[in-house]
Coordinates of C-alpha atoms in Angstrom, one line a residue:
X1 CA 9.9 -122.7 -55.3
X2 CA 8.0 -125.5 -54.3
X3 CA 9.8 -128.6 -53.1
X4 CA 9.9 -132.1 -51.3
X5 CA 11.0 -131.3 -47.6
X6 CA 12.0 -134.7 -46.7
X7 CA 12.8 -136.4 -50.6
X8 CA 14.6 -139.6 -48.8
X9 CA 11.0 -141.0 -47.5
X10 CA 10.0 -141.2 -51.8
X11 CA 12.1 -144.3 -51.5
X12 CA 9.0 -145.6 -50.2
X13 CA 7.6 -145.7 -53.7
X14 CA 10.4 -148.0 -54.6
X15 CA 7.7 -150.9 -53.1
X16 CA 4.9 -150.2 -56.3
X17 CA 6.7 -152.8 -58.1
X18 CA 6.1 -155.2 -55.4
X19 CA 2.6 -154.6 -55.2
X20 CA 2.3 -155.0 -58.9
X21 CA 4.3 -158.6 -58.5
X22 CA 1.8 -160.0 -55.8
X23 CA -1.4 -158.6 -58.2
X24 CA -0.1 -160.3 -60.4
X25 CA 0.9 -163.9 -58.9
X26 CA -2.7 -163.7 -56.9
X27 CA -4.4 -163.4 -60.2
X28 CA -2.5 -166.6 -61.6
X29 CA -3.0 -168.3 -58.1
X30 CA -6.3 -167.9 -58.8
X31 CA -6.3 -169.2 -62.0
X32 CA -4.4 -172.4 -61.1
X33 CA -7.0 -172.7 -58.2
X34 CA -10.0 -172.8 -60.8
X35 CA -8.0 -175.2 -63.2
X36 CA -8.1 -177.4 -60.2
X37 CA -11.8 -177.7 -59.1
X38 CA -12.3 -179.3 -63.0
X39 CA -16.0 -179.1 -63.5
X40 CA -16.3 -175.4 -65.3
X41 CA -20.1 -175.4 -64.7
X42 CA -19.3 -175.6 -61.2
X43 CA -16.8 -173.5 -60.9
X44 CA -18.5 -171.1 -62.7
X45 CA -21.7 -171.1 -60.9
X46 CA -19.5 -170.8 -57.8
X47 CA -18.0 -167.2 -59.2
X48 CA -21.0 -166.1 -61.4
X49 CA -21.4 -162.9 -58.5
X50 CA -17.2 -162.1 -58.8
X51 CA -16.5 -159.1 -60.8
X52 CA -12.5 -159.3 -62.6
X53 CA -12.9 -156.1 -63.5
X54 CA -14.1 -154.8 -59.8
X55 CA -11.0 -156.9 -58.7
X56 CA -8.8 -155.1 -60.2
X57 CA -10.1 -151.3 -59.9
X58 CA -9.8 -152.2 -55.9
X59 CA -6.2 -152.7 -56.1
X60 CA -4.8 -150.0 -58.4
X61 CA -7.3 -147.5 -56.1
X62 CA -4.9 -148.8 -53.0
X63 CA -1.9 -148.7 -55.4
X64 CA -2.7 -144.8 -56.2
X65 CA -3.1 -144.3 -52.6
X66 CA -0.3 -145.6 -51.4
X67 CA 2.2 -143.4 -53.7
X68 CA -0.2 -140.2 -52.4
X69 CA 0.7 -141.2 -49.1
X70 CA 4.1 -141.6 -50.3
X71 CA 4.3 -138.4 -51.3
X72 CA 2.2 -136.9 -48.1
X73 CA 5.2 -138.2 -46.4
X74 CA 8.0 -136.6 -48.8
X75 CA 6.3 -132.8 -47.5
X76 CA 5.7 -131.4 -50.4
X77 CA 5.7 -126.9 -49.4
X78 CA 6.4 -124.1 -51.2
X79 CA 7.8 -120.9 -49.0
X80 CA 4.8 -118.4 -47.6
X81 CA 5.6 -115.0 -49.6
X82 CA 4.0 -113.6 -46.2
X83 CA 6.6 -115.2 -44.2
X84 CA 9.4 -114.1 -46.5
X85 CA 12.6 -111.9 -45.4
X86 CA 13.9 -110.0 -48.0
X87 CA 17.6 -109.5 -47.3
X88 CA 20.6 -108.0 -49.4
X89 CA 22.3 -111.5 -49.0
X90 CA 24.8 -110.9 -46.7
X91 CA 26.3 -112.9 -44.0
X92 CA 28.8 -111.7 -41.4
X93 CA 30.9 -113.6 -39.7
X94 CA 32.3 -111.3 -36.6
X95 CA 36.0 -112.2 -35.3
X96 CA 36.7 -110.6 -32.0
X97 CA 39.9 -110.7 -29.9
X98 CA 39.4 -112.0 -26.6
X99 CA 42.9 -111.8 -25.4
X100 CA 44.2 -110.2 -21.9
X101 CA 45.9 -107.8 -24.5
X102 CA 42.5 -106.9 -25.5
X103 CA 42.0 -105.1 -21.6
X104 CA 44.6 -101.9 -22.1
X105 CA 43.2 -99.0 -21.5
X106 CA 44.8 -96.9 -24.2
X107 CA 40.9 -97.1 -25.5
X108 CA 38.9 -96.0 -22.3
X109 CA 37.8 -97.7 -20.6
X110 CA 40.0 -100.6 -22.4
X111 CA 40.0 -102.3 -25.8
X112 CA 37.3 -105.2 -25.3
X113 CA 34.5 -103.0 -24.2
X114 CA 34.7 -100.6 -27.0
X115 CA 35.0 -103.2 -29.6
X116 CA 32.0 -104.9 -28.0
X117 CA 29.9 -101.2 -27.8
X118 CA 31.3 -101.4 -31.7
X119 CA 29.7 -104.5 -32.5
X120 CA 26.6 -104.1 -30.6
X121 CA 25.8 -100.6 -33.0
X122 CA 26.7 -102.3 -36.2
X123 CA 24.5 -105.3 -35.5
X124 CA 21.6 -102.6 -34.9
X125 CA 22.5 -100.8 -37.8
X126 CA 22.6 -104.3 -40.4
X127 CA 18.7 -105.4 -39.6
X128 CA 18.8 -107.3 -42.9
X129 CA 22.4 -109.5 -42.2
X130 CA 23.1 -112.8 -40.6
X131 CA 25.2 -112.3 -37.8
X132 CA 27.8 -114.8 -36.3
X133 CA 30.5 -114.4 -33.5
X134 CA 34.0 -116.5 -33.1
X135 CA 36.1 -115.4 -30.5
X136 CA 39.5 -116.3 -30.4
X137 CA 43.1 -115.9 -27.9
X138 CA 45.4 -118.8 -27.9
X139 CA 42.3 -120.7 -29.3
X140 CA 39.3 -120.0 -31.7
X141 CA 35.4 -120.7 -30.6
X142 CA 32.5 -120.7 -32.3
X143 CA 30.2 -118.6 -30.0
X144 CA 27.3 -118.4 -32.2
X145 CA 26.7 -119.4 -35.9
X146 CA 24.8 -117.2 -38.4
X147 CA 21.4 -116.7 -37.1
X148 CA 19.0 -113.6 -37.7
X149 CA 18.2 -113.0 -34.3
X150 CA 20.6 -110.0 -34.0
X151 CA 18.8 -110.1 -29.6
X152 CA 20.8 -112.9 -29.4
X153 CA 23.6 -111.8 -31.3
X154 CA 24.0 -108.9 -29.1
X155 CA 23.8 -111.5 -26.2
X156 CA 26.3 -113.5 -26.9
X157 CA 28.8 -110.2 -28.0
X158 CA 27.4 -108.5 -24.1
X159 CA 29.0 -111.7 -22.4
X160 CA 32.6 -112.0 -24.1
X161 CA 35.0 -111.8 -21.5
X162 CA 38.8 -112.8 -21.8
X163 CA 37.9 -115.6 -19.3
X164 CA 35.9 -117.5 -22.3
X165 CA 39.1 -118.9 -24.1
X166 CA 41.8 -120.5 -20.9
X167 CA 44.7 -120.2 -24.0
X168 CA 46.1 -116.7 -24.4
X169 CA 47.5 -115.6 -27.5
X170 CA 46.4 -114.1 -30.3
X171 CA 45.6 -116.8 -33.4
X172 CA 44.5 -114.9 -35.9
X173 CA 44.5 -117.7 -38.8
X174 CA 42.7 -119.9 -37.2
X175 CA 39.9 -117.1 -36.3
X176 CA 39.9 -116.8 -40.2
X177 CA 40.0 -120.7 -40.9
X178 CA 36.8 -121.0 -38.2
X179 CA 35.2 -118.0 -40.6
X180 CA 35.4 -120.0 -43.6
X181 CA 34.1 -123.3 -42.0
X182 CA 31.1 -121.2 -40.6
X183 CA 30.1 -120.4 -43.9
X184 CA 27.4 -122.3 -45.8
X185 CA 29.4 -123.0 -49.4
X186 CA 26.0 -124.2 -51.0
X187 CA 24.3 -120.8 -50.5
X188 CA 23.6 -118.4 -52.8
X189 CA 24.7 -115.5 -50.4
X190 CA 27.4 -112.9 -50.1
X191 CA 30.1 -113.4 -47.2
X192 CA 32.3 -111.1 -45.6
X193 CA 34.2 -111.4 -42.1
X194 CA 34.9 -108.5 -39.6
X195 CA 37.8 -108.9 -37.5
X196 CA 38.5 -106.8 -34.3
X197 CA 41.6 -107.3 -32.9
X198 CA 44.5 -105.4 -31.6
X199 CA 47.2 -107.8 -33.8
X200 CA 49.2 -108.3 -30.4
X201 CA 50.9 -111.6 -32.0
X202 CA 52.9 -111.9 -35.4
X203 CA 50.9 -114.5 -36.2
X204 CA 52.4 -116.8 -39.2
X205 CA 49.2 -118.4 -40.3
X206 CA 46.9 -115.1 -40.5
X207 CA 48.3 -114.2 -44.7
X208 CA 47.8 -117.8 -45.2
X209 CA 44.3 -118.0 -44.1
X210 CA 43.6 -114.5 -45.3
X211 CA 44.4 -116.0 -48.9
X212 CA 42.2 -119.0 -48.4
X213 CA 39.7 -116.9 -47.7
X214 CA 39.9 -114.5 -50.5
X215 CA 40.0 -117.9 -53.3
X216 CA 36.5 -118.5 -51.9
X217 CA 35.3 -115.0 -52.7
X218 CA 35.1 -113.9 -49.3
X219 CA 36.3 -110.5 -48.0
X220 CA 37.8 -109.8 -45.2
X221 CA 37.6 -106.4 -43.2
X222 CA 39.8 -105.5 -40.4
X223 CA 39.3 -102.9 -37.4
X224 CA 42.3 -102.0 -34.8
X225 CA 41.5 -101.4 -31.5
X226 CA 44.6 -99.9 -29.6
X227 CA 46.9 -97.4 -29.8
X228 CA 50.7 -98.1 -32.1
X229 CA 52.4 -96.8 -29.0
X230 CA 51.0 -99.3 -26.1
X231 CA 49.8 -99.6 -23.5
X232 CA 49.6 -101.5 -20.4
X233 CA 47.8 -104.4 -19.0
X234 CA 46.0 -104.2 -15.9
X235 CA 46.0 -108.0 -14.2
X236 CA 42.7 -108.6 -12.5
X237 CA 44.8 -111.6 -9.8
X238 CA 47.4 -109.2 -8.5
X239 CA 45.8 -106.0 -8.9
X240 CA 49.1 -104.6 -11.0
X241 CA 50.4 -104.5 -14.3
X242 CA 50.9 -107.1 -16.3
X243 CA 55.0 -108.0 -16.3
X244 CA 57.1 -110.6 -18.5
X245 CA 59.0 -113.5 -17.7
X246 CA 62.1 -110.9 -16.8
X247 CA 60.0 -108.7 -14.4
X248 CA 58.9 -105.9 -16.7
X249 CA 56.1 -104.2 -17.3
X250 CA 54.1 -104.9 -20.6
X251 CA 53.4 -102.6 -23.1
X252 CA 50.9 -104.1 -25.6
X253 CA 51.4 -102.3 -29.0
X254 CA 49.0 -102.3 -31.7
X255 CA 49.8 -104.1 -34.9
X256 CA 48.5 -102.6 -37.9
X257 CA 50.4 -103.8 -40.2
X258 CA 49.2 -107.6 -40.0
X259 CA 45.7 -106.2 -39.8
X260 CA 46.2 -104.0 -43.1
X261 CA 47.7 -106.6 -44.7
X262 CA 44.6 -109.4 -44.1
X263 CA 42.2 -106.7 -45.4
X264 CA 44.4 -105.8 -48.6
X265 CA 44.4 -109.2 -49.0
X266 CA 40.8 -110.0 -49.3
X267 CA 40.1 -106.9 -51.1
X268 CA 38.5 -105.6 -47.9
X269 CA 39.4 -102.1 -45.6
X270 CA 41.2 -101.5 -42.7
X271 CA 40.3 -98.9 -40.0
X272 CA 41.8 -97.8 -36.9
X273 CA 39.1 -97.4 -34.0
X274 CA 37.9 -93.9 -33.8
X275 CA 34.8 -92.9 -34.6
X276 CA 32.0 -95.7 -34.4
X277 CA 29.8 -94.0 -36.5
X278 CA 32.2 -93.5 -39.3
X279 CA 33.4 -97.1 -39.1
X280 CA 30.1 -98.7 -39.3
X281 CA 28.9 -96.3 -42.3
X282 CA 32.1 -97.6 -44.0
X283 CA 31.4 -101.1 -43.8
X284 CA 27.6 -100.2 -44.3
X285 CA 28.6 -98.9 -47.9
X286 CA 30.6 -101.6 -48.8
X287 CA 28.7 -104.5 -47.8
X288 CA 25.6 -102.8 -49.1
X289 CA 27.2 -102.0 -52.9
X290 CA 28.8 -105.6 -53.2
X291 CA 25.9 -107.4 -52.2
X292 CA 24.0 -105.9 -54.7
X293 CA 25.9 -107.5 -57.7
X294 CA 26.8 -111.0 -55.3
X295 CA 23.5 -112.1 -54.6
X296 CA 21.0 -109.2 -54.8
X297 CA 18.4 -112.2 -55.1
X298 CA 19.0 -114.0 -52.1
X299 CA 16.0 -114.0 -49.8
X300 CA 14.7 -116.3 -46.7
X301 CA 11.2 -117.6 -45.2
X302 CA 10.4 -117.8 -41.8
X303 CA 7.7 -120.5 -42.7
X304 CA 6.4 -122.7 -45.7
X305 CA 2.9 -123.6 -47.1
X306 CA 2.4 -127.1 -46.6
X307 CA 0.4 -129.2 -49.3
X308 CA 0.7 -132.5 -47.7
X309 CA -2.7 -132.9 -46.4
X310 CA -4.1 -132.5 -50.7
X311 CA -2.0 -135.9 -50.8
X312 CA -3.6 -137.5 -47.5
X313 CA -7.0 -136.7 -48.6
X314 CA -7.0 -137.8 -52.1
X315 CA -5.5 -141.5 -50.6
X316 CA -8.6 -141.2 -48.2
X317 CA -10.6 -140.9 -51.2
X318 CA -9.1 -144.1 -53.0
X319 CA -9.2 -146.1 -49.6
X320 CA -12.7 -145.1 -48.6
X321 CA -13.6 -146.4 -52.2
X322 CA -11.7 -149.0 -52.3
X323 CA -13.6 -150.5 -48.7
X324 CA -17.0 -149.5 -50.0
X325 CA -16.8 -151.2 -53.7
X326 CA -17.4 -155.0 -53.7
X327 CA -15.7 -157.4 -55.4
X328 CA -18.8 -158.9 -56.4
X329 CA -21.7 -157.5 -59.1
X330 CA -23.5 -155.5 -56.5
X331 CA -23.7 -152.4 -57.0
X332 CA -22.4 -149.7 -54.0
X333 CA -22.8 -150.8 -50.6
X334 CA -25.7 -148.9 -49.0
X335 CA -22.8 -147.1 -46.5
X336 CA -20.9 -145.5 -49.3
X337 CA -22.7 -142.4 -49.9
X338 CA -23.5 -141.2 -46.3
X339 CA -19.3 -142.1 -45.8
X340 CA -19.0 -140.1 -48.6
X341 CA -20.6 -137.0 -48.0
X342 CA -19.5 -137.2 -44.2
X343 CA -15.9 -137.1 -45.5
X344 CA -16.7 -133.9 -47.9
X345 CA -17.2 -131.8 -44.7
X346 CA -14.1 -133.4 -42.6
X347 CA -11.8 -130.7 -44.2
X348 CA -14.0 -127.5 -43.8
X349 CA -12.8 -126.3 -40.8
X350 CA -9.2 -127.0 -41.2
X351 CA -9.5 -124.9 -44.2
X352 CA -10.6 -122.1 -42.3
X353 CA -8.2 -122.7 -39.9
X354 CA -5.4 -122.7 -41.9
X355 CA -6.4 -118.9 -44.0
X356 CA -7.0 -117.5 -40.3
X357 CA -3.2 -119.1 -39.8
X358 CA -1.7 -117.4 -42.7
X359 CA -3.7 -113.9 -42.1
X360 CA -2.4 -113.8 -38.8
X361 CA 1.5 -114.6 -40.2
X362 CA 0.7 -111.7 -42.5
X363 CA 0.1 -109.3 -40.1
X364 CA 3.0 -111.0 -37.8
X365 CA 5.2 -110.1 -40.6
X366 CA 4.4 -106.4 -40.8
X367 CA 4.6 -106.1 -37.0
X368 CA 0.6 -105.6 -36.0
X369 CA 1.0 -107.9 -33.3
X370 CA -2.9 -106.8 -31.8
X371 CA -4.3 -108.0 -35.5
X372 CA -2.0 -111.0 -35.4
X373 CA -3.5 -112.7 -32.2
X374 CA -6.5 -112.2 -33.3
X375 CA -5.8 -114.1 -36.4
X376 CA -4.8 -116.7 -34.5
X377 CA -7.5 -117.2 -31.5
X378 CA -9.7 -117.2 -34.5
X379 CA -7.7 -120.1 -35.8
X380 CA -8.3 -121.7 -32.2
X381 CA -11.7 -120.8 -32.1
X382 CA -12.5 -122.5 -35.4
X383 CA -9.7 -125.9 -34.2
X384 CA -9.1 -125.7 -30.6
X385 CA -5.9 -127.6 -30.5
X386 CA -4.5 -126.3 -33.5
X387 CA 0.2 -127.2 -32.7
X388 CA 0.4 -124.2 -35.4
X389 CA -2.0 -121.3 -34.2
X390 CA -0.7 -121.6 -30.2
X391 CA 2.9 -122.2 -30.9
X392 CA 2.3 -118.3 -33.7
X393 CA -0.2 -117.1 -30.4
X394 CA 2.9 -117.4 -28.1
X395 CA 5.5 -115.7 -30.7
X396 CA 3.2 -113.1 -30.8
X397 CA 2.8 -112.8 -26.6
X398 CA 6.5 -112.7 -26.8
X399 CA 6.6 -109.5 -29.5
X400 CA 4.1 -108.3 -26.9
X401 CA 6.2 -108.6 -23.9
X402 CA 3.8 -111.1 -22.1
X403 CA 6.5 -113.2 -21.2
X404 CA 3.5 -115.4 -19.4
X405 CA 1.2 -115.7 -22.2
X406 CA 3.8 -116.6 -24.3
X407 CA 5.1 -119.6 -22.0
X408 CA 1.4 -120.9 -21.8
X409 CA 0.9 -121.0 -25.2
X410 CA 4.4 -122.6 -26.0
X411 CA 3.5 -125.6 -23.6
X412 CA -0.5 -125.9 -25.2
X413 CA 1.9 -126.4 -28.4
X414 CA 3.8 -129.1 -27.2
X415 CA 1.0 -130.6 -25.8
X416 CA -0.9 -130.7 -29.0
X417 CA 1.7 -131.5 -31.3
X418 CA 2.7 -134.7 -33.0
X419 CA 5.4 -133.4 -35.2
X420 CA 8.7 -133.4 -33.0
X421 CA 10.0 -130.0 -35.1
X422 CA 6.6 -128.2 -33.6
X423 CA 7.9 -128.9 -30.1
X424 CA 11.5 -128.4 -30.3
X425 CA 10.8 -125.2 -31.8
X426 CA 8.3 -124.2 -29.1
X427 CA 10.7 -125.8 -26.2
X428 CA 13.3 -123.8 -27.4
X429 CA 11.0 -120.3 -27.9
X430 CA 9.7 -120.9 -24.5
X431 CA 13.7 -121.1 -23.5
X432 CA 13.9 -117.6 -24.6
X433 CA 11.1 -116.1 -22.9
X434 CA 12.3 -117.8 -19.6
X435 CA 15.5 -116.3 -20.2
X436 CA 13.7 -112.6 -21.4
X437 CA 12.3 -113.0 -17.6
X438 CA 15.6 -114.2 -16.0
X439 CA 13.8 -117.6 -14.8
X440 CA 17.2 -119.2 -15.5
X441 CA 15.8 -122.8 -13.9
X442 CA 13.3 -122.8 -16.0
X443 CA 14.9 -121.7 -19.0
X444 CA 17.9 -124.5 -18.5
X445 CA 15.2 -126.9 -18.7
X446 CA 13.5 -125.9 -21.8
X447 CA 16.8 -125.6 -23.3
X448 CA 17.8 -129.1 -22.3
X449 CA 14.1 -130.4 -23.4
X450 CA 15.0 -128.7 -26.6
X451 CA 18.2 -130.5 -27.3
X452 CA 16.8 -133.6 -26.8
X453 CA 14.5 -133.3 -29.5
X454 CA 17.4 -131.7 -31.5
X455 CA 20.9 -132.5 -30.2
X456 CA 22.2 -130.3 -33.5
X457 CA 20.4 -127.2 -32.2
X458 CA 23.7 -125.0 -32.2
X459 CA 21.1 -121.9 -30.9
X460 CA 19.7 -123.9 -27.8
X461 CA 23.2 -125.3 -27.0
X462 CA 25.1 -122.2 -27.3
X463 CA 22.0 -120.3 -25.0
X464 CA 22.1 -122.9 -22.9
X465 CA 25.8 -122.4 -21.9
X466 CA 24.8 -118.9 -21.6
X467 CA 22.1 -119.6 -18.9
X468 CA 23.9 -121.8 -17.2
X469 CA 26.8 -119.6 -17.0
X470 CA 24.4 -116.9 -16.0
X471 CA 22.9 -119.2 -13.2
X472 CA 27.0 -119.8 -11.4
X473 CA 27.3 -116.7 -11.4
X474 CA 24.2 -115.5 -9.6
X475 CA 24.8 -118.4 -7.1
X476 CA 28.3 -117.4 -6.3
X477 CA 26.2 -113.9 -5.7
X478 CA 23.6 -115.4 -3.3
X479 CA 26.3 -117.6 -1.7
X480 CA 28.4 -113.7 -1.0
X481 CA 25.8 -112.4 0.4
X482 CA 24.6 -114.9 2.7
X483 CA 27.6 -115.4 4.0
X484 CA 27.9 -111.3 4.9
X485 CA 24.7 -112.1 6.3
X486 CA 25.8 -114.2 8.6
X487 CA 28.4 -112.7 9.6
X488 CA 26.9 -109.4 10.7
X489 CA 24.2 -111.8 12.7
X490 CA 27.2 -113.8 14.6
X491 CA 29.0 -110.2 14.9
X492 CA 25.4 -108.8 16.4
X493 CA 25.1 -111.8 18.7
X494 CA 28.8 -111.8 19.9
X495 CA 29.5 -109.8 23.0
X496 CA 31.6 -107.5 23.5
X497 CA 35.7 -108.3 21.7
X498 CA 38.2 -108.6 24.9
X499 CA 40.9 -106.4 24.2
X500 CA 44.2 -108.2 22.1
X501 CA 47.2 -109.2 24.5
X502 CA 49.9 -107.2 23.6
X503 CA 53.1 -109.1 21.8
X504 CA 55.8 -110.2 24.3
X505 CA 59.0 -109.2 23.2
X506 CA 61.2 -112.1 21.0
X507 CA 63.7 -113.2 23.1
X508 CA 65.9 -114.4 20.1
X509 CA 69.4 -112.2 19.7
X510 CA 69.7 -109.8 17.0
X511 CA 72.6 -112.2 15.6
X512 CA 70.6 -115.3 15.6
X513 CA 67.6 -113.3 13.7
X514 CA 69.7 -112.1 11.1
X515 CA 71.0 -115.8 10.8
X516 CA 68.0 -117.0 10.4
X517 CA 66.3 -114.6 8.2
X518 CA 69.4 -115.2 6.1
X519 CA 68.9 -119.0 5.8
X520 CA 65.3 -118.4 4.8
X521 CA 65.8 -116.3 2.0
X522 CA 68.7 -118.8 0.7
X523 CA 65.7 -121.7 1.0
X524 CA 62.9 -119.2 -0.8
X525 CA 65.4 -118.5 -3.5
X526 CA 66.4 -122.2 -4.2
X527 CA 62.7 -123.2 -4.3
X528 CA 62.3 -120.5 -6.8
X529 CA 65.1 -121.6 -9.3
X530 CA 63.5 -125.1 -9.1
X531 CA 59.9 -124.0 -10.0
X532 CA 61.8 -121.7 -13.1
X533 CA 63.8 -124.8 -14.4
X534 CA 60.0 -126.9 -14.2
X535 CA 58.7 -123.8 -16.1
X536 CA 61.4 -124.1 -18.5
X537 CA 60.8 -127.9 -19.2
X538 CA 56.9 -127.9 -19.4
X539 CA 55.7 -127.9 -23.2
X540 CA 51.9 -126.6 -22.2
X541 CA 53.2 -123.1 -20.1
X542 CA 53.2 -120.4 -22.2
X543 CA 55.6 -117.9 -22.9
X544 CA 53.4 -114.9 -22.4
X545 CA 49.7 -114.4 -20.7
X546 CA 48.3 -112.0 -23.1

C-alpha cells in the first residue's frame, strides 16, 4: 500500500498560507507605491515592460514547488513485491528458564542444554516466524525482541547460561508479563509464547499473567523439562550438590501442574520433554492451523519503492521555470531551452540504476546470489557511488561467505551515503560480518558506530553485549594461557628444587593441643551463628539459590 514514510514533515505545507499572505500584501505594496509617484503617464511609462500576469505565474510556480518538495520530504514508497516475505503471521515469543534448577541432570546431560538443542531445531524448523527470547530466574530479560533473523536467534538461545540473570528463582509471571509487552498490539499478526521451564517455584503470579495473556488473544504453550521425581543440582563453586539452608541435599522436582495449568489457560498444550521431533511437529500444527484463520494475510517487506525523487524533479521543473521566465514582456531568456533539455537527460541514468537495483533484489530474494551481484555492479557501473547498490553488493558478499567483500562494500556505503538509516543499517551489517569472522574489535566498534546513529537499535545493542561478552571471555583465555606460559619458562629457567626440610616435631603437649584446638572450634562456631543471625536479618539474601 503506498504511504507517506515520514507524514510529520507535511506540517511543512502548513506555511502555503503564508506564502499566499506575503503575494498578496507585495501586490498591494505595490499598489500604494504607484499611487504615490502621482503622475500615471510616468508611472506608466516606467512599468510599460512589467508583465502582472508573468508576476504572478512566477510565484504560484514556486508555490507548487514548494508543496512537491514538501511532499519529497514526507517519503512517499510503496513496499517492493520483490522484497516481500510472505509469512503465516506468526510471532513467537520464547520463555526459557535460566535458573540453577534448570542444570539437573535428570535430562542428560542437564535440563538447560536440551531445552536450548529444543529451541535451536524449532527455530530451524519455523523459517516463516518471528522469533524472540526472554529469559528469566529470580528476574525476567529481554534477550532479543522479534526479529527474523532466526542466525541470530539461535545466537542468542547458544549463549544462555544460568550466569545471565544474578537473581535465582523461578518468576514465571513476570516471564509472561515481559511476553505480552514484547508484542506489537497494532499488528495484524498472530502471537503465541513457548515457555520452557521446569516449574521449580509455585509461583503466585504465573495464573494471573497467564489470564492476561489469554484476554489479549494470545496462547500460551508450555514444555517441561525434568523429571516429577527430581533430581539434583550439581554446584559449579564447590564442586557438590546443591544443599539447603539445613544442610540437605536438593532435589529439584518438576512441576507440571503450574505448567499444565498456564497452557489450559491460554487455550494452548502442554508437553513433557521427550521426543524433540514430536514436540516441535505439535506446536508446528498448531501454530500453522490457527494462523491460518488469525492473520493468514499478514506479510512483510525487506525494502520499499521510493517515489520521492518524481516529487524533487517536478519542483526542479517549476524552479528552473520560474528563474528562466521574466517578469517583464520578453519573451524566454535565451538560457532556458539549453537548461531545459540538459535537465531532461539529468535523470537517465539514475533510472537505469535504479531497474538494475530492483533486478538485483529480485534475484536476492530467490537466493541467486551470482545473478544478484551482477545486478548490482551493473547499478555501479551505470552510478559509481550508488549508498543503495554497495550497501545490496555487500549483503550479497555476506550470503556468499566473503566476509571481506562484504565489509568493503558496507564502508563504500557509508562513505556515499547522506541518509543516516543507509549507514546505521550498513554499520550494523558490517557488525555482523565482523562477528561471522570472530574480529570481535572490530565488530564492537561497528556496533557502537551503529548505536550512535540509532541508540533504539535493540538488534545492535543486544549483539553488542554479545561481542563484548564474547571478547572477556577470550581475554580471560589469553590471560590463562600466558600465564601457564610463563610459568613453564620460569620452571625451565629455575635450577634444580633443593630438597624440602623435613617438619620438626611440635613441641606443644598433647594437653595443651587439645585445649587449643578446643577453643578454636568454640571461636569458628560463634563466628558462624553471627554470620546466620546477619543472614537472617538481610531482606536481599535469598531463601534458596536455584
Amino acid at each position: 500500500m503506498i504511504h507517506f514514510q515520514y507524514v510529520e514533515y507535511l506540517l511543512a505545507l502548513a506555511a502555503l498560507p503564508l506564502l499566499i499572505i506575503a503575494f498578496v500584501s507585495v501586490n498591494r505594496w505595490k499598489r500604494k507605491v504607484v499611487k504615490r509617484i502621482g503622475d500615471a503617464s510616468l508611472v506608466q511609462a516606467l512599468i510599460d515592460d512589467f508583465s502582472v500576469r508573468k508576476f504572478r505565474i512566477k510565484f504560484f510556480l514556486f508555490m507548487f514547488a514548494f508543496v512537491l518538495c514538501g511532499l519529497a520530504v514526507a517519503g512517499l514508497v510503496r513496499p517492493d513485491p520483490t522484497q516481500k516475505i510472505a509469512r503465516s503471521g506468526a510471532d513467537l515469543m520464547i520463555a526459557l528458564d535460566v535458573s540453577n534448577s534448570m542444570l539437573a541432570t535428570d535430562v542428560k546431560p542437564d535440563r538447560l542444554e536440551r531445552a536450548k538443542q529444543l529451541i535451536s531445531k524449532l527455530i530451524d524448523q519455523m523459517p516463516e516466524e518471528r522469533i524472540g527470547l526472554i529469559i528469566f530466574a529470580g528476574r525476567a530479560y529481554l534477550q532479543m525482541p522479534l526479529t527474523i533473523d532466526h542466525s541470530a536467534a539461535k545466537m542468542y538461545v547458544s549463549a544462555a547460561s544460568t550466569d545471565d540473570v544474578p537473581v535465582q528463582g523461578t518468576v514465571v509471571g513476570s516471564a509472561l508479563r515481559m511476553c505480552l509487552a514484547a508484542f506489537d498490539p497494532k499488528e495484524n499478526s498472530y502471537k503465541s509464547v513457548l515457555l520452557i521451564s521446569d516449574g521449580e517455584d509455585h509461583d503466585d503470579d504465573a495464573l494471573p499473567a497467564a489470564k492476561e495473556l489469554a484476554k489479549q488473544g494470545i496462547m500460551v504453550n508450555t514444555i517441561g523439562i525434568g523429571s516429577p521425581s527430581g533430581s539434583t543440582i550439581p554446584d559449579a563453586v564447590t564442586g557438590q550438590y546443591k544443599v539447603d539452608e539445613q544442610g540437605h541435599t536438593v532435589i529439584s522436582k518438576l512441576n507440571e501442574k503450574e505448567l499444565s495449568d498456564i497452557a489450559a489457560t491460554t487455550h494452548g498444550i502442554y508437553q513433557l520433554y521427550a521426543n524433540p521431533d514430536i514436540i516441535i511437529q505439535r506446536l508446528k500444527n498448531q501454530l500453522t492451523g490457527l494462523d491460518k484463520r488469525a492473520a493468514a494475510s499478514d506479510s512483510s517487506y525487506l525494502s520499499f519503492i521510493q517515489y520521492y525523487w518524481y516529487f524533487l524533479i517536478a519542483a526542479f521543473v517549476l524552479l528552473l521555470l520560474e528563474m528562466v521566465i521574466p517578469e517583464s514582456r520578453r519573451k524566454l531568456g535565451k538560457m532556458a531551452l539549453p537548461i531545459m533539455l540538459i535537465f531532461c537527460g539529468l535523470n537517465l541514468n539514475a533510472q537505469s540504476a535504479n531497474e538494475s537495483i530492483r533486478s538485483g533484489n529480485k534475484a536476492y530474494e530467490q537466493k541467486k546470489y551470482e545473478d544478484a551481484g551482477k545486478e548490482y555492479q551493473k547499478a555501479l557501473d551505470i552510478s559509481a557511488k550508488n549508498d543503495i547498490a554497495e550497501f545490496n553488493m555487500g549483503n550479497t558478499m555476506y550470503r556468499k561467505d566473503d566476509l571481506d567483500g562484504a565489509v568493503k562494500y558496507f564502508d563504500k556505503a557509508i562513505d556515499n551515503s547522506t541518509d543516516n538509516k543507509v549507514k546505521q543499517q550498513a554499520y550494523y551489517n558490517k557488525g555482523v560480518a565482523y562477528q561471522k569472522a570472530n574480529k570481535l574489535p572490530e565488530c564492537i566498534l561497528s556496533y557502537k558506530n551503529a548505536l550512535l546513529l540509532n541508540p533504539n537499535d535493540e538488534d545492535a545493542r543486544q549483539n553488542l553485549q554479545r561481542a563484548l561478552k564474547k571478547q572477556q571471555e577470550q581475554q580471560k583465555q589469553d590471560n590463562k594461557k600466558d600465564n601457564k606460559d610463563q610459568d613453564k619458562k620460569k620452571q625451565e629457567k629455575s635450577p634444580q628444587q633443593p630438597q624440602q626440610p623435613k617438619p620438626q616435631q611440635s613441641k606443644i603437649s598433647k594437653k595443651d593441643a587439645e585445649q587449643k584446638l578446643k577453643a578454636l572450634m568454640e571461636n569458628e562456631k560463634a563466628l558462624q551463628d553471627k554470620l546466620q543471625k546477619r543472614r537472617g536479618l538481610s531482606p536481599e539474601t535469598p531463601s534458596k539459590d536455584w
